[in-house]
XYZ file of C-alpha atoms in Angstrom:
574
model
C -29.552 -8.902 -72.990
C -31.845 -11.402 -71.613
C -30.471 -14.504 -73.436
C -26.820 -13.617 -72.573
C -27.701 -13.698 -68.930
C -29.607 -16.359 -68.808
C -27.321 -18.849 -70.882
C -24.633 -17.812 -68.424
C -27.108 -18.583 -65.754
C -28.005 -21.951 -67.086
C -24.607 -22.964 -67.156
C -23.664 -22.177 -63.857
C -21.188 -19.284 -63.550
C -22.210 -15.730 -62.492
C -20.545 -12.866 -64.518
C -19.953 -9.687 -62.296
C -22.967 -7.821 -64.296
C -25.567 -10.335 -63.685
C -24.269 -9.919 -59.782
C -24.596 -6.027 -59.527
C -24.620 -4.263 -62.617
C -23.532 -0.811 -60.975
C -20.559 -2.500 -59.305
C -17.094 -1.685 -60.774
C -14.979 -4.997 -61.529
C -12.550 -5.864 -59.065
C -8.608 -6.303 -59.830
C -7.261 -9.480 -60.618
C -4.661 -8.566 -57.673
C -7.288 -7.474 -55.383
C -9.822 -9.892 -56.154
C -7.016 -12.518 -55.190
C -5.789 -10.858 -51.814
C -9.305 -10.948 -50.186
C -10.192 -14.317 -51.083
C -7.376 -16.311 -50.685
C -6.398 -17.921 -48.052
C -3.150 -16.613 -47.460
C -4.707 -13.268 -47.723
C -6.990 -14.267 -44.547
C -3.780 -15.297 -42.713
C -1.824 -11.756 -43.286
C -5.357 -10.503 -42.034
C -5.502 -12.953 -38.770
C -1.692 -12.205 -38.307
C -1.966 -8.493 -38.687
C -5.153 -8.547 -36.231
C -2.736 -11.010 -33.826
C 0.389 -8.634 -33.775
C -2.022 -5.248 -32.712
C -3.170 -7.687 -29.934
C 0.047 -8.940 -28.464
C 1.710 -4.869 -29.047
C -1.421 -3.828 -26.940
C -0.853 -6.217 -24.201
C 3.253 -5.359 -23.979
C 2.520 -1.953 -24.130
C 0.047 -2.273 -21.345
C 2.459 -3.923 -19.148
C 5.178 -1.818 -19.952
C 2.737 0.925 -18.510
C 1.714 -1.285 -15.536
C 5.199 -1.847 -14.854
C 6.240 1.781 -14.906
C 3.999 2.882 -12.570
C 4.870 0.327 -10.242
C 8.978 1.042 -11.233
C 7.778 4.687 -10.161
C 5.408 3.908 -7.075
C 8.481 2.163 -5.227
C 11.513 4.127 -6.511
C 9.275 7.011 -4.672
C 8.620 4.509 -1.986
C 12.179 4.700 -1.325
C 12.712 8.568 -1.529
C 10.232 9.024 0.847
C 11.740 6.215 3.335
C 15.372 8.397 2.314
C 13.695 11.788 3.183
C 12.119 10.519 6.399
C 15.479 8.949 7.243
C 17.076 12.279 7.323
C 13.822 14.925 8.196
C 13.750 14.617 11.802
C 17.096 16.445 12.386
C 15.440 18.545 14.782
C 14.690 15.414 17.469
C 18.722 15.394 17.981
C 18.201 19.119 19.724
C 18.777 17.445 23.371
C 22.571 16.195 22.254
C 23.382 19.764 21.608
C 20.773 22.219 23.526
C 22.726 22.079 26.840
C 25.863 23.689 25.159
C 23.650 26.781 24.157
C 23.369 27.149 27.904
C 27.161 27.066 28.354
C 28.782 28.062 25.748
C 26.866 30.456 24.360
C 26.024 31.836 27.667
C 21.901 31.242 27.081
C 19.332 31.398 29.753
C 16.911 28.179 29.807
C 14.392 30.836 28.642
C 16.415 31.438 25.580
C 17.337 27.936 25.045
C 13.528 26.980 24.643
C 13.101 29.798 23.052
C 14.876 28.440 20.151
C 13.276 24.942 20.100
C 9.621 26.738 20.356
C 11.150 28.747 17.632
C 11.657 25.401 15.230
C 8.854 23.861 16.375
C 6.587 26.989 15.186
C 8.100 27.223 11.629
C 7.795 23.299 11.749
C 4.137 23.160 12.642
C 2.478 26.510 12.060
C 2.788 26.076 7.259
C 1.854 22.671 7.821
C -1.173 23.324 6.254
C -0.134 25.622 3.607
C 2.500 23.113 2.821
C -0.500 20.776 2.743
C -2.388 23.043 0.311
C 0.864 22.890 -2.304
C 1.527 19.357 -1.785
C -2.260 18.516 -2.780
C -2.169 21.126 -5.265
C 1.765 20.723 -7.286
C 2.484 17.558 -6.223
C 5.671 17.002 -3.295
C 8.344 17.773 -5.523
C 7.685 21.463 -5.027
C 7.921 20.574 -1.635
C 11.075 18.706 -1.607
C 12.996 21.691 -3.243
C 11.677 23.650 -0.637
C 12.915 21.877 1.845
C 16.415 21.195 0.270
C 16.906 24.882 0.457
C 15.773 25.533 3.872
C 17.358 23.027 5.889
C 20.712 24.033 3.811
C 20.762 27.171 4.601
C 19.129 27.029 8.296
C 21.661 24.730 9.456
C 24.666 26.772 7.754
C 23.377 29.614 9.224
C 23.346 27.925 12.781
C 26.492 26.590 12.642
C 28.205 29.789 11.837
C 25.873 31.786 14.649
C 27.369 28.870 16.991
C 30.788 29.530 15.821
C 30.459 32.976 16.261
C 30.434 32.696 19.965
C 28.642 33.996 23.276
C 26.629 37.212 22.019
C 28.189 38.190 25.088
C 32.107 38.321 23.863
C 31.088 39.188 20.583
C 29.261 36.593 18.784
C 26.133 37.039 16.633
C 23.594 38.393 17.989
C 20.351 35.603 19.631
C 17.812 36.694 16.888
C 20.131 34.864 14.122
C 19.843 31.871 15.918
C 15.938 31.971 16.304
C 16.006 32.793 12.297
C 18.239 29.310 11.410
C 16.073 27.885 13.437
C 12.933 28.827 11.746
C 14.441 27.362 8.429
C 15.315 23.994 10.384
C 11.346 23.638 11.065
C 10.280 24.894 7.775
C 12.184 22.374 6.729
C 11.183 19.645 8.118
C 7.933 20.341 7.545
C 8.607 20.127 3.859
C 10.689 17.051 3.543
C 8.003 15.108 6.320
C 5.128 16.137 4.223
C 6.046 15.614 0.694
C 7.279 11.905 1.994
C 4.174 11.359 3.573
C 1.948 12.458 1.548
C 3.351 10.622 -1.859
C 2.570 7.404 0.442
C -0.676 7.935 1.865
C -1.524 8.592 -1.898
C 0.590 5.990 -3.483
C -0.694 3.358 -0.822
C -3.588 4.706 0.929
C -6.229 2.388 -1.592
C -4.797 -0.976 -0.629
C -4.990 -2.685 2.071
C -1.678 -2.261 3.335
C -2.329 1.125 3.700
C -1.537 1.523 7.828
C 1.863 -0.231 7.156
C 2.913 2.046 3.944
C 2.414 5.198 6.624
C 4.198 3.677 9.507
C 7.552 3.069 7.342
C 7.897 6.501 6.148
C 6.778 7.938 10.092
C 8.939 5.555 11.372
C 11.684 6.406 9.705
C 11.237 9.865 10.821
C 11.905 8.622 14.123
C 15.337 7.014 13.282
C 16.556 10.391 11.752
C 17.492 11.741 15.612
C 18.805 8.665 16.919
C 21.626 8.209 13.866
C 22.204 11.396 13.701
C 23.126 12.039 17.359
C 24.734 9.132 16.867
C 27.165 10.751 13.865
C 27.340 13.569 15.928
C 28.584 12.463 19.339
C 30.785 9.261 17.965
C 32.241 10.793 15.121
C 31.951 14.617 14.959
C 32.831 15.169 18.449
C 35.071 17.483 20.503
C 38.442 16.567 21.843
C 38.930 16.814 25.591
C 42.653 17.917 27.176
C 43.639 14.196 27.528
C 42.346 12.734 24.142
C 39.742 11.301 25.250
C 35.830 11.810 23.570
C 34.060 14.802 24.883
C 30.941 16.896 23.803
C 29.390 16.823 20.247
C 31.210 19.588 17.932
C 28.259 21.499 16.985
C 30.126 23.482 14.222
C 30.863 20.871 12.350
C 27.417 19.003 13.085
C 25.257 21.529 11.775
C 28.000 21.375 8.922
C 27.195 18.190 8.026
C 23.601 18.178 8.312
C 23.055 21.079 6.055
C 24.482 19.282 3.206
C 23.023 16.235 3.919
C 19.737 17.204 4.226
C 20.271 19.697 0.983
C 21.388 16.751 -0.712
C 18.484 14.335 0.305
C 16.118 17.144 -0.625
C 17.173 17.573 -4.154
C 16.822 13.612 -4.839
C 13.072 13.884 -3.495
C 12.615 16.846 -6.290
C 13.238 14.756 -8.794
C 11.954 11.412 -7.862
C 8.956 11.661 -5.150
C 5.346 11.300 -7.640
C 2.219 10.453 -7.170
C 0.712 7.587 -9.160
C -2.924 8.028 -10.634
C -3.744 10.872 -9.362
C -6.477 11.029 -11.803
C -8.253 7.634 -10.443
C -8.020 9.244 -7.006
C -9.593 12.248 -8.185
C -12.495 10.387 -9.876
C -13.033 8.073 -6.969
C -13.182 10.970 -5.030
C -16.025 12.670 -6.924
C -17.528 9.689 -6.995
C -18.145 9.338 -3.255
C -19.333 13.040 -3.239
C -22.180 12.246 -6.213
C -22.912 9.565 -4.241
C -23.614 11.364 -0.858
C -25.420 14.501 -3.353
C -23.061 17.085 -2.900
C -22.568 17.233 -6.662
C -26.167 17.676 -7.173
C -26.226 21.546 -5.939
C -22.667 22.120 -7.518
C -22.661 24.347 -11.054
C -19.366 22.840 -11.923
C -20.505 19.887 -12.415
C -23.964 21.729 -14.690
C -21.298 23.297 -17.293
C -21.990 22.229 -20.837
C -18.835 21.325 -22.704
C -18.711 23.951 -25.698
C -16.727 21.470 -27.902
C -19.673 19.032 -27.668
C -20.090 17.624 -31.595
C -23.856 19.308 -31.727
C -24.501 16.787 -35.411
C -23.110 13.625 -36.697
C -20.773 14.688 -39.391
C -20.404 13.138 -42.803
C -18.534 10.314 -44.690
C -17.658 12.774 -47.546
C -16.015 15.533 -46.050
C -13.971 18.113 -46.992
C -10.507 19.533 -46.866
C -11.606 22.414 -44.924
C -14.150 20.312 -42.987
C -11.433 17.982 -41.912
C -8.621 20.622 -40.893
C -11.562 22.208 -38.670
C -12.038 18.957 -37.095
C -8.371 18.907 -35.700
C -8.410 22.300 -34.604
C -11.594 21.325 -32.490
C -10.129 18.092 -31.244
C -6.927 19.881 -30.239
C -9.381 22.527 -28.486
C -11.045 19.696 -27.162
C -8.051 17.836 -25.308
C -7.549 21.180 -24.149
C -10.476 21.699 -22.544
C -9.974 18.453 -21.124
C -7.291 19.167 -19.817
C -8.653 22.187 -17.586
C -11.734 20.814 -16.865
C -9.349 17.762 -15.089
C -7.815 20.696 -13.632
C -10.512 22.138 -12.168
C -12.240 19.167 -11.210
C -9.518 18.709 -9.192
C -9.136 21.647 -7.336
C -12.910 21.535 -7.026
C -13.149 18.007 -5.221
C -9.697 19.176 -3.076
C -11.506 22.677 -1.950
C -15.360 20.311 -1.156
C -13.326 17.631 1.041
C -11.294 20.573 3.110
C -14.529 21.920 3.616
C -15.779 19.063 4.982
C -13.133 18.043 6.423
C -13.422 21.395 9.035
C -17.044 21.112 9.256
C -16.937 17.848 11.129
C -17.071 18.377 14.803
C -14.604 14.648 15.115
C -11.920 16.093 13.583
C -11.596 18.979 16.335
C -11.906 16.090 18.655
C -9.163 14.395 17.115
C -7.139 17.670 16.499
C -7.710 18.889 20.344
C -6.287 15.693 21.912
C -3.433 15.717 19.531
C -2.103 19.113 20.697
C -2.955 17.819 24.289
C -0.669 15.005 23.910
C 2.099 15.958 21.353
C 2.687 19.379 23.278
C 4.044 17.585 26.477
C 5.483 15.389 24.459
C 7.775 17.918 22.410
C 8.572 19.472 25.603
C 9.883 16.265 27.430
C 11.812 15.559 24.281
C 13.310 19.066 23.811
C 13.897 19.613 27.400
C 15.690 15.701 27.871
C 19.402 17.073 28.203
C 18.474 19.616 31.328
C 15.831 17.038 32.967
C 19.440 14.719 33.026
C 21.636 17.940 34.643
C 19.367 18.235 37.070
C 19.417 15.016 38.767
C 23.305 15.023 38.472
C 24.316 18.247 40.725
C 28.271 18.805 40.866
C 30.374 17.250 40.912
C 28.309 14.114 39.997
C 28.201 13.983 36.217
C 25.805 11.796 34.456
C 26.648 8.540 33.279
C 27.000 7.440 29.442
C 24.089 5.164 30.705
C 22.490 8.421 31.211
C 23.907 10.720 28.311
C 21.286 12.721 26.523
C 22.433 11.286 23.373
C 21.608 7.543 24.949
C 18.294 8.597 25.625
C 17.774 10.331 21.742
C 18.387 7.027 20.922
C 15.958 4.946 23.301
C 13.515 7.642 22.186
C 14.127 7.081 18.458
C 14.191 3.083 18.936
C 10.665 2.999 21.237
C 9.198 5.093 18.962
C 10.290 3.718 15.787
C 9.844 0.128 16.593
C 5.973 1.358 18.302
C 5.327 3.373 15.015
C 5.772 0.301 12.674
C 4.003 -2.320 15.203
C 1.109 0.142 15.479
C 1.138 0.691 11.785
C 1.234 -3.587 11.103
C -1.442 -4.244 13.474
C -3.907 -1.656 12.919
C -3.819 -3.209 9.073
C -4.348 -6.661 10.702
C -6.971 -6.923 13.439
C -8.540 -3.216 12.729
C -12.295 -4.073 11.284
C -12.869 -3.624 7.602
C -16.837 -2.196 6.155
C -16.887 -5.519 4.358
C -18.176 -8.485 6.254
C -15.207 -9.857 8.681
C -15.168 -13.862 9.240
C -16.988 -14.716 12.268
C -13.944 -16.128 14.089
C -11.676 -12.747 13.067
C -10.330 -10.914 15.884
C -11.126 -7.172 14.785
C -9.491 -4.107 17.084
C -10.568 -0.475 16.594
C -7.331 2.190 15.632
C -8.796 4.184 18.741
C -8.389 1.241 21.158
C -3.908 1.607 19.707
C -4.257 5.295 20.190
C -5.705 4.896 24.060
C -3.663 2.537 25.163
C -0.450 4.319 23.454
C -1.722 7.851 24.844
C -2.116 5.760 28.331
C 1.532 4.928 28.050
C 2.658 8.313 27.540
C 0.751 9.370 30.344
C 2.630 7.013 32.684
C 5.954 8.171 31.702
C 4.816 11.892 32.621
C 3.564 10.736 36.111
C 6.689 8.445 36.786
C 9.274 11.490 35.996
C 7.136 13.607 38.121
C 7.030 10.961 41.321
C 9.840 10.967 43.618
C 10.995 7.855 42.191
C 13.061 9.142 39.277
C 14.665 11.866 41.587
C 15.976 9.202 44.092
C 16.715 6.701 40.998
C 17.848 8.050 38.096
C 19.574 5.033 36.791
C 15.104 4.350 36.446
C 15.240 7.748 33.432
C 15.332 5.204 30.798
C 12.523 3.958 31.442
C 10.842 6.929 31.151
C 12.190 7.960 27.372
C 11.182 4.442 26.756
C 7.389 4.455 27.969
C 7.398 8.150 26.416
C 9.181 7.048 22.877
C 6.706 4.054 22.444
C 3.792 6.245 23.280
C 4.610 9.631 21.519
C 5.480 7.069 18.439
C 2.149 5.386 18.504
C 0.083 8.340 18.391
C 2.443 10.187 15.555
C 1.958 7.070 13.700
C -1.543 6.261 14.245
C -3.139 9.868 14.016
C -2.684 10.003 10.166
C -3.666 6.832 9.752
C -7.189 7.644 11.065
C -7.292 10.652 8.948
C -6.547 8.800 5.457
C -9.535 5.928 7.105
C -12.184 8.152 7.934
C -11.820 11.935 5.048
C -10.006 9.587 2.597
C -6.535 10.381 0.710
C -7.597 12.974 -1.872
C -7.015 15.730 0.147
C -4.778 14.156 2.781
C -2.076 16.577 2.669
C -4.082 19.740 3.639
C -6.526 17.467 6.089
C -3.556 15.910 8.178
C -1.488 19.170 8.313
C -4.441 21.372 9.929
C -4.075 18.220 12.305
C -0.606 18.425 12.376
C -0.323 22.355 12.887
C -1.491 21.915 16.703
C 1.501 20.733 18.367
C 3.228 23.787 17.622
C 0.719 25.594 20.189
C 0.852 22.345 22.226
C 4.917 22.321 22.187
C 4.699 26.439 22.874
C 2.306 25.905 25.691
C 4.253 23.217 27.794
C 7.975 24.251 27.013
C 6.712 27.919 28.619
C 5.586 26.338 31.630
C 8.773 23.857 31.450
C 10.463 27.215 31.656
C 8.553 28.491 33.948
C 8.967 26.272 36.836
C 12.251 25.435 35.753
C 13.568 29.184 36.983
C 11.345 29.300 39.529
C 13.991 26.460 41.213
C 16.872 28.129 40.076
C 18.773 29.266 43.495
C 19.547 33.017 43.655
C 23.014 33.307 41.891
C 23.029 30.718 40.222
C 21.994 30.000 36.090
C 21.098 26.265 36.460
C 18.081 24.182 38.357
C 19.017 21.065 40.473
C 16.884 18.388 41.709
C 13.271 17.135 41.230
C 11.386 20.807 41.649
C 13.163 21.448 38.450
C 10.433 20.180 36.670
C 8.215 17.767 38.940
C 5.040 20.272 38.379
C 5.382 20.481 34.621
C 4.919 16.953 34.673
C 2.151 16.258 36.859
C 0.456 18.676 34.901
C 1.285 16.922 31.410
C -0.012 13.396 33.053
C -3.541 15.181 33.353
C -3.377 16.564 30.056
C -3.199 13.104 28.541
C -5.856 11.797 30.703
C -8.358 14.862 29.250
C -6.874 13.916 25.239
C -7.437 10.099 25.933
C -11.178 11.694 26.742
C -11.485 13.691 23.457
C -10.912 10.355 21.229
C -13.073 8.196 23.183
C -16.005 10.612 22.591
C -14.981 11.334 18.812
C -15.248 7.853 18.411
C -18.081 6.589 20.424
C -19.681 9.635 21.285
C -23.288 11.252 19.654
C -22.104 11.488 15.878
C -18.760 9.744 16.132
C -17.307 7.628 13.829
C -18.880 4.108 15.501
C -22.253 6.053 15.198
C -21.580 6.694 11.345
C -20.675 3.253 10.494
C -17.119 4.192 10.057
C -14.980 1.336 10.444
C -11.454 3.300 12.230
């Protein structure tokens, strides 16, 4: 043994036993394959191709999401386009009083009636949206509006309840479906975007588009309404909107524009936003005191297994990794709902946000009113036999209303993202302007369209009106488009659907509030024998009365956000 392996030695070539001589021999073909060259080249190509598939399977993803981010982009833009049916109520509200033989009480009572069902599930529509994603929502919203407005327009049909027709309650009830409605289709738009959107920094401009749309949905629709689906008068000429055939058409548009959003409105990443979320609560040691986050995961491995396993060993291993994704799977789940439930509870234990939530009702509330209210504000400065103007139409001032407001909602929305000031370090020579300083000077404008209606002015000048839906437009805009923008800035996006419809929720009290006093002083100037108001008493004390209301909300933010634990004190940059 010894002088075979060292004469092979001496002469220079190893045999495989002098190497190792436990080692088994290796093939002639596999020997060749994983020392040649070409072998290493199969290897290096191989090692390329996984690589490259990686990368294109990568971007494929990337590009998905982004294929699915703006397709939903686009529903939401199509939904708002279309939600804000119930903004159009002026071009047909003054027929309820005429043809269907309605007192101004009953009128309102209707538009209160909307605005409740639109306002009071905000937040329970919130809760879902968070919860199921919009698409729920959506569906929802397909079927109310459908059948709300069907209803409605068959009610209208029907006739006086006087001579027969359906009785006032059925009209309240297709009402309640409108606002439901809207509720739904508003939310589950806005919502996809402030989630989509709300972690660049584009994120003021991705709300305004969607809000601003909202705006337009009146102004087109009054549009279809009194140019196209319009009543005949005796000599062929153009005369009131045919509200039969209106509501006709907006139930299966808005049905139709529903469904699309049930099928194509998603939020993308959810899972990063949940993470990030958690991440800011560990952070401030709220997760510290949690025993969520203190469960021990039972599919842990507890050892660190064996090379040599068996069958049996193996097919136990799947079932436990199955188990595993499982558990995943919940625990994602309930991480979820976890971090949703924390930030709501947060969210209504910070004194700012009643603040914020108390001027809103302040302001929105006469501003639902003036908007609602728009066609008999118009009769009364026109008694007979003057008639109003087309200058003066209610459906021309839908429109300025929808323009002001759109055009103020997207400016707002461009702006804030521009000059608003950022936690990182601004340049020095950057011209930074708070969110609160928009939101003042738009609630300001508002304010000056309540006290212009209510001077004498506007009584001796009516041809001055527009005016007044534009100031009013551009302000109620602003602050519709702003107010969710400070919510997403200062409690985040997580939770954004429930956090901005508790906000959202109080101008159903506010539009209740100010459309009973509307009333209220409306009547009170009603001339014995007569069923309509004429002249400035009409409503000149509603609207001295919503001036100072805007004047005590402008007060609210100001505090909230320089006041003793505001947001300037915090280090919040709003």
């Amino acid at each position: 043994m010894h002088s075979r392996n060292s004469s092979h030695s001496r002469n220079g070539h190893i045999d495989t036993l002098d190497f190792d001589n436990h080692r088994k021999a290796a093939s002639a073909n596999g020997g060749s394959r994983s020392s040649s060259p070409h072998g290493l080249l199969r290897d290096d190509d191989s090692l390329l191709s996984d690589v490259v598939d990686g990368i294109i399977e990568r971007d494929r993803r990337k590009m998905q999401r982004l294929v699915t981010k703006y397709l939903s982009f686009a529903s939401a833009i199509l939904s708002c386009l279309c939600a804000g049916s119930i903004t159009a109520f002026s071009v047909y509200g003054h027929l309820f009083l005429s043809r269907l033989m309605y007192t101004q009480f009953q009128v309102n009572a209707v538009s209160i009636a909307a605005e409740l069902a639109m306002y009071l599930p905000v937040p329970i529509f919130g809760y879902l949206c968070d919860r199921y994603s919009p698409r729920p929502l959506s569906l929802l919203a397909a079927f109310f509006f459908g059948s709300g407005y069907l209803l409605a327009a068959f009610t209208y049909h029907s006739g006086a309840p006087t001579h027969g027709g359906w009785p006032f309650g059925v009209m309240i009830l297709a009402f309640v479906g409108i606002g439901m409605g809207t509720s739904c289709m508003y939310l589950s738009a806005v919502t996809t975007c402030a989630k989509n959107f709300g972690r660049g920094k584009h994120k003021g401009l991705a709300l305004a588009i969607p809000i601003a749309a909202f705006g337009l949905s009146g102004m087109w629709q009054s549009q279809i309404g009194s140019r196209v689906l319009y009543e005949e008068t005796a000599d062929g000429g153009q005369g009131d909107v045919d509200v039969f055939k209106f509501f006709l058409f907006l139930s299966g548009t808005l049905f139709s524009v529903g469904l699309i959003g049930s099928v194509v409105l998603k939020v993308v990443d959810e899972d990063e936003l949940i993470e990030e979320g958690v991440e800011e609560l560990e952070s401030s040691g709220l997760l510290e005191e949690s025993a969520f986050f203190q469960r021990s995961n039972p599919y842990e491995p507890t050892g660190y297994g064996t090379i040599d396993a068996t069958h049996e060993e193996r097919f136990h291993a799947q079932h436990a990794s199955a188990a595993q994704k499982a558990y995943d799977d919940e625990e994602e789940e309930r991480k979820k709902t976890w971090l949703l439930n924390a930030e709501t509870r947060r969210f209504l234990g910070d004194h700012t946000m009643w603040f914020l939530a108390g001027g809103f009702f302040l302001v929105t509330g006469p501003g639902e009113a003036f908007i609602n209210n728009l066609g008999t504000i118009i009769t009364t400065l026109y008694p007979p036999p003057s008639t109003a103007p087309a200058a003066n139409s209610a459906t021309t001032h839908v429109s300025i209303i929808a323009l002001t407001s759109t055009l103020a909602r997207l400016l707002t929305g461009t702006l804030s993202d521009l000059l608003a000031p950022t936690s990182a370090p601004s340049p020095p020579k950057r011209l930074t302007l708070s969110r609160l300083a928009f939101l003042l000077a738009s609630t300001l404008l508002l304010t000056l369209a309540f006290l212009l209606l209510a001077s004498p002015l506007i009584a001796a000048h009516p041809s001055y009106l527009p005016l007044v839906s534009a100031l009013a437009g551009t302000g109620y805009g602003a602050v519709f488009s702003l107010t969710p923008i400070i919510i997403s800035v200062v409690w985040g996006v997580q939770n954004f659907g429930t956090n901005w419809g508790v906000v959202a929720m109080v101008p159903a009290a506010g539009a209740t509030v100010w459309s009973a006093v509307y009333s209220v002083v409306y009547q009170a100037g009603v001339q014995e024998g007569d069923t309509l108001c004429w002249g400035r008493g009409c409503f000149a004390g509603s609207f001295w009365a919503m001036g100072a209301s805007g004047l005590v909300a402008m007060g609210l933010w100001a505090w909230a956000w320089r006041g003793k634990g505001g947001w300037l004190a915090r280090g919040i940059a709003v």
